[in-house]
Amino acid sequence: CGGVSMGIWDVYESRVCAQGKTKREAALFRTSRRLREKLPDSLSYHNVIVDGEERSVIIDDSDNLNEKIMHSLPGEDFTCGGLVEWADNHWLITEKDANTELRTRVKLLQCNFLLKWIDSDHVIHEQWCVIEDGTKYLTGEYEDKDFFVTRGDSRIAMTIARNSYTVKFARNCRFLIDDPESSEMNAYLLTKPLKVGKTYNGHGIYSFVLQEVVSTDNDNFELGIANYYLHFPKENTSDIVDDKDDSSASDTGKKGWL
């Protein structure tokens, strides 16, 4: 009898543990279960792709049409700086609520530009980002009063996810950023490489300021890649290092040039 009685208490204890040992844990369990049951009936319930993985989420509108608030299902999480594919657009996770006990809430910003560049190993990368007017920001440059040069006054702000590739961005980085169908895309130099402020525990985003500079014959306007011919001289353009097999590229919105 003792063995049977012990078995009954084991079953009882396992049920108590599953539903919470305290009133607070029990309330958390009930709320989580209720949300999982009712959320699929909500008009805000959507299937999206987060960093290459299909997920079911809740997406709420905000006052700004290019910004959304996304909630995970109970017990699930997101990474700040992650890339979301939804509604025929790419969205960057720019902010994350640290309170993830019940579910995770993040802010999405609609991406509007596919940035392309070549790293020091001659590998081509591409990554979705957000480009905005940056004339309200300081450029991060200082010019001597005795030095004069005529150049464009265009200034842009770029918001992009932090990862092992973008962490290498520095003041010497140039990019072609313009409408892809432009005959001659504008060239920009990263002049304010601030990499702190919007990253937490190794994840997050960078907000860079770039200044317009003169384009050169080394820029490939057809591909939209600055300094292209410095890495691949015109007589050797077939020797391109392909980055398609980099599995981490799909997780961050980057991949090798196809």
XYZ file of C-alpha atoms in Angstrom:
258
model
C 0.000 0.000 0.000
C 2.842 2.290 0.815
C 4.144 1.938 -2.726
C 0.718 2.670 -4.222
C 0.229 5.628 -1.883
C 3.638 7.047 -2.809
C 2.759 6.703 -6.497
C -0.430 8.722 -6.002
C 1.437 11.504 -4.223
C 4.043 11.573 -6.993
C 1.292 12.078 -9.577
C -0.289 14.806 -7.430
C 3.015 16.610 -6.952
C 3.830 16.460 -10.673
C 0.445 18.021 -11.463
C 0.992 20.760 -8.906
C 4.456 21.501 -10.297
C 3.116 21.606 -13.849
C 0.528 24.236 -12.903
C 2.724 26.174 -10.489
C 3.738 25.662 -6.885
C 2.650 29.153 -5.864
C -0.369 31.312 -6.685
C 1.819 33.513 -8.839
C 3.178 30.566 -10.831
C -0.350 29.200 -11.208
C -1.579 32.580 -12.502
C 1.299 32.689 -14.981
C 0.464 29.184 -16.170
C -3.242 29.964 -16.617
C -2.550 33.201 -18.482
C -0.054 31.500 -20.771
C -2.473 28.681 -21.567
C -5.355 31.098 -22.177
C -3.264 33.201 -24.560
C -2.176 30.176 -26.569
C -5.796 29.111 -26.920
C -7.233 32.507 -27.893
C -4.475 34.274 -29.841
C -4.869 32.237 -33.075
C -8.392 33.706 -33.428
C -7.087 37.277 -33.316
C -6.869 39.378 -36.490
C -3.383 40.389 -35.335
C -2.202 36.774 -35.452
C 0.253 36.221 -38.336
C 2.764 33.707 -39.599
C 6.130 35.351 -40.257
C 9.750 34.367 -40.800
C 12.161 35.481 -38.082
C 15.845 35.000 -38.885
C 14.966 32.265 -41.374
C 12.586 30.408 -39.022
C 8.804 30.339 -39.459
C 7.039 31.707 -36.380
C 3.494 32.530 -35.262
C 3.267 36.011 -33.717
C 0.975 38.907 -32.879
C 1.635 42.148 -34.800
C -0.026 45.392 -33.705
C -0.074 48.641 -35.654
C 1.434 51.870 -34.333
C 0.884 55.532 -35.161
C 3.773 55.326 -37.641
C 2.930 53.129 -40.624
C 6.523 51.891 -40.997
C 6.687 50.769 -37.359
C 4.964 47.775 -35.775
C 4.861 46.140 -32.353
C 5.357 42.372 -32.402
C 4.535 39.966 -29.564
C 5.692 36.377 -29.313
C 3.559 33.497 -28.113
C 3.949 32.676 -24.399
C 7.349 31.247 -23.568
C 8.957 32.283 -26.854
C 11.631 34.898 -27.486
C 13.126 37.180 -30.157
C 16.592 38.656 -30.627
C 17.079 42.397 -30.909
C 18.602 43.011 -34.308
C 16.742 40.088 -35.863
C 15.228 40.270 -39.337
C 11.520 39.601 -39.896
C 9.926 38.771 -43.245
C 6.250 39.685 -43.308
C 3.697 41.324 -45.639
C 6.131 41.247 -48.585
C 8.605 43.386 -46.656
C 11.640 43.023 -44.435
C 11.485 44.408 -40.895
C 14.304 45.017 -38.429
C 13.824 44.352 -34.706
C 15.148 47.601 -33.234
C 13.956 47.440 -29.610
C 13.107 44.654 -27.171
C 11.312 44.723 -23.844
C 13.549 43.095 -21.230
C 10.487 41.704 -19.422
C 10.026 38.339 -21.172
C 8.462 36.353 -18.329
C 5.143 35.807 -20.125
C 6.033 36.671 -23.707
C 8.377 38.934 -25.635
C 7.494 42.344 -27.065
C 9.652 44.040 -29.701
C 9.498 47.015 -32.051
C 9.772 46.496 -35.810
C 11.076 49.082 -38.281
C 10.415 48.603 -41.990
C 13.607 48.159 -44.022
C 13.949 50.166 -47.220
C 17.404 49.370 -48.578
C 19.512 46.286 -49.283
C 23.062 47.336 -48.421
C 25.921 45.644 -50.310
C 29.617 45.731 -49.533
C 32.879 43.773 -49.781
C 34.911 42.805 -46.743
C 38.683 42.573 -46.393
C 38.573 38.915 -47.490
C 37.009 39.956 -50.841
C 33.654 38.449 -49.904
C 30.477 40.234 -51.009
C 27.734 40.680 -48.401
C 24.245 42.100 -48.479
C 21.979 43.001 -45.581
C 18.652 44.775 -45.202
C 18.768 48.063 -43.321
C 16.902 51.346 -42.797
C 18.093 54.512 -44.552
C 16.771 57.893 -43.411
C 17.579 61.554 -43.961
C 20.484 62.447 -41.700
C 20.809 66.194 -42.151
C 19.739 66.731 -38.534
C 22.747 64.763 -37.253
C 26.350 65.867 -36.847
C 28.670 64.115 -39.285
C 31.359 63.264 -36.768
C 33.963 65.040 -38.908
C 36.199 68.016 -38.218
C 37.560 70.148 -41.048
C 40.495 72.546 -40.843
C 39.462 76.109 -41.691
C 42.348 76.387 -44.191
C 41.189 73.351 -46.192
C 38.485 73.886 -48.783
C 36.834 71.309 -50.996
C 33.561 71.203 -52.910
C 31.438 68.146 -52.228
C 27.848 67.062 -51.789
C 26.072 68.061 -48.620
C 23.843 65.000 -48.455
C 23.834 63.215 -45.103
C 22.025 59.998 -44.219
C 21.421 57.843 -41.144
C 21.665 54.075 -41.437
C 20.143 51.602 -38.963
C 21.472 48.072 -39.346
C 21.683 44.923 -37.218
C 24.815 44.216 -35.216
C 26.579 41.000 -36.204
C 30.064 39.659 -36.920
C 30.117 41.483 -40.268
C 28.750 44.930 -39.404
C 30.865 45.124 -36.238
C 33.827 45.613 -38.590
C 32.400 48.828 -40.065
C 34.728 51.790 -39.490
C 35.347 55.326 -40.741
C 36.988 54.135 -43.957
C 33.886 52.239 -45.140
C 32.230 53.523 -48.305
C 28.852 52.448 -49.668
C 26.689 53.127 -52.695
C 23.254 54.102 -51.398
C 20.602 55.268 -53.826
C 17.728 54.015 -55.943
C 19.058 50.748 -57.476
C 17.938 51.928 -60.922
C 19.923 55.166 -60.752
C 22.506 55.490 -63.529
C 25.095 56.713 -61.021
C 24.406 55.927 -57.382
C 25.485 58.321 -54.654
C 28.516 57.275 -52.614
C 28.639 57.718 -48.839
C 31.402 57.487 -46.270
C 30.739 56.260 -42.734
C 31.841 59.216 -40.611
C 30.191 58.487 -37.275
C 30.687 54.792 -36.387
C 28.963 54.866 -32.999
C 28.536 51.234 -31.917
C 27.162 51.633 -28.407
C 23.807 52.770 -27.116
C 21.479 50.314 -28.836
C 23.156 46.975 -28.184
C 22.505 44.726 -25.201
C 24.256 41.473 -24.314
C 25.895 41.297 -27.716
C 22.685 41.836 -29.687
C 21.031 44.930 -31.104
C 21.426 47.518 -33.824
C 23.847 50.187 -34.957
C 22.818 53.718 -35.913
C 25.455 55.204 -38.214
C 25.726 58.630 -39.849
C 27.192 58.800 -43.353
C 28.353 61.776 -45.419
C 28.128 62.009 -49.208
C 31.486 61.689 -50.973
C 32.652 61.651 -54.569
C 32.148 58.381 -56.426
C 35.168 56.828 -58.175
C 35.943 54.518 -61.071
C 36.410 51.728 -58.505
C 32.675 51.739 -57.718
C 30.409 49.252 -59.484
C 27.127 51.087 -60.090
C 25.508 48.115 -61.792
C 25.893 45.926 -58.700
C 25.621 48.829 -56.268
C 28.918 48.038 -54.529
C 31.526 50.646 -53.612
C 35.239 49.928 -54.134
C 34.305 46.838 -56.143
C 37.145 47.075 -58.649
C 39.726 47.469 -55.885
C 38.924 43.866 -54.945
C 38.108 42.566 -58.418
C 40.084 44.418 -61.114
C 38.165 44.664 -64.364
C 40.379 42.097 -66.078
C 39.736 39.588 -63.229
C 36.072 40.192 -62.411
C 35.302 36.480 -62.787
C 37.375 35.627 -59.693
C 34.666 36.371 -57.147
C 34.598 34.735 -53.743
C 31.111 33.353 -53.216
C 29.588 33.631 -49.734
C 26.438 31.604 -50.454
C 27.486 28.725 -48.190
C 27.767 30.961 -45.126
C 24.929 29.611 -42.983
C 25.017 32.623 -40.670
C 24.197 34.948 -43.559
C 20.557 33.838 -43.766
C 20.160 34.357 -40.019
C 21.014 38.034 -40.257
C 19.671 39.060 -43.613
C 23.067 38.770 -45.382
C 24.124 36.361 -48.076
C 26.694 36.020 -50.800
C 26.155 37.669 -54.146
C 24.079 35.360 -56.349
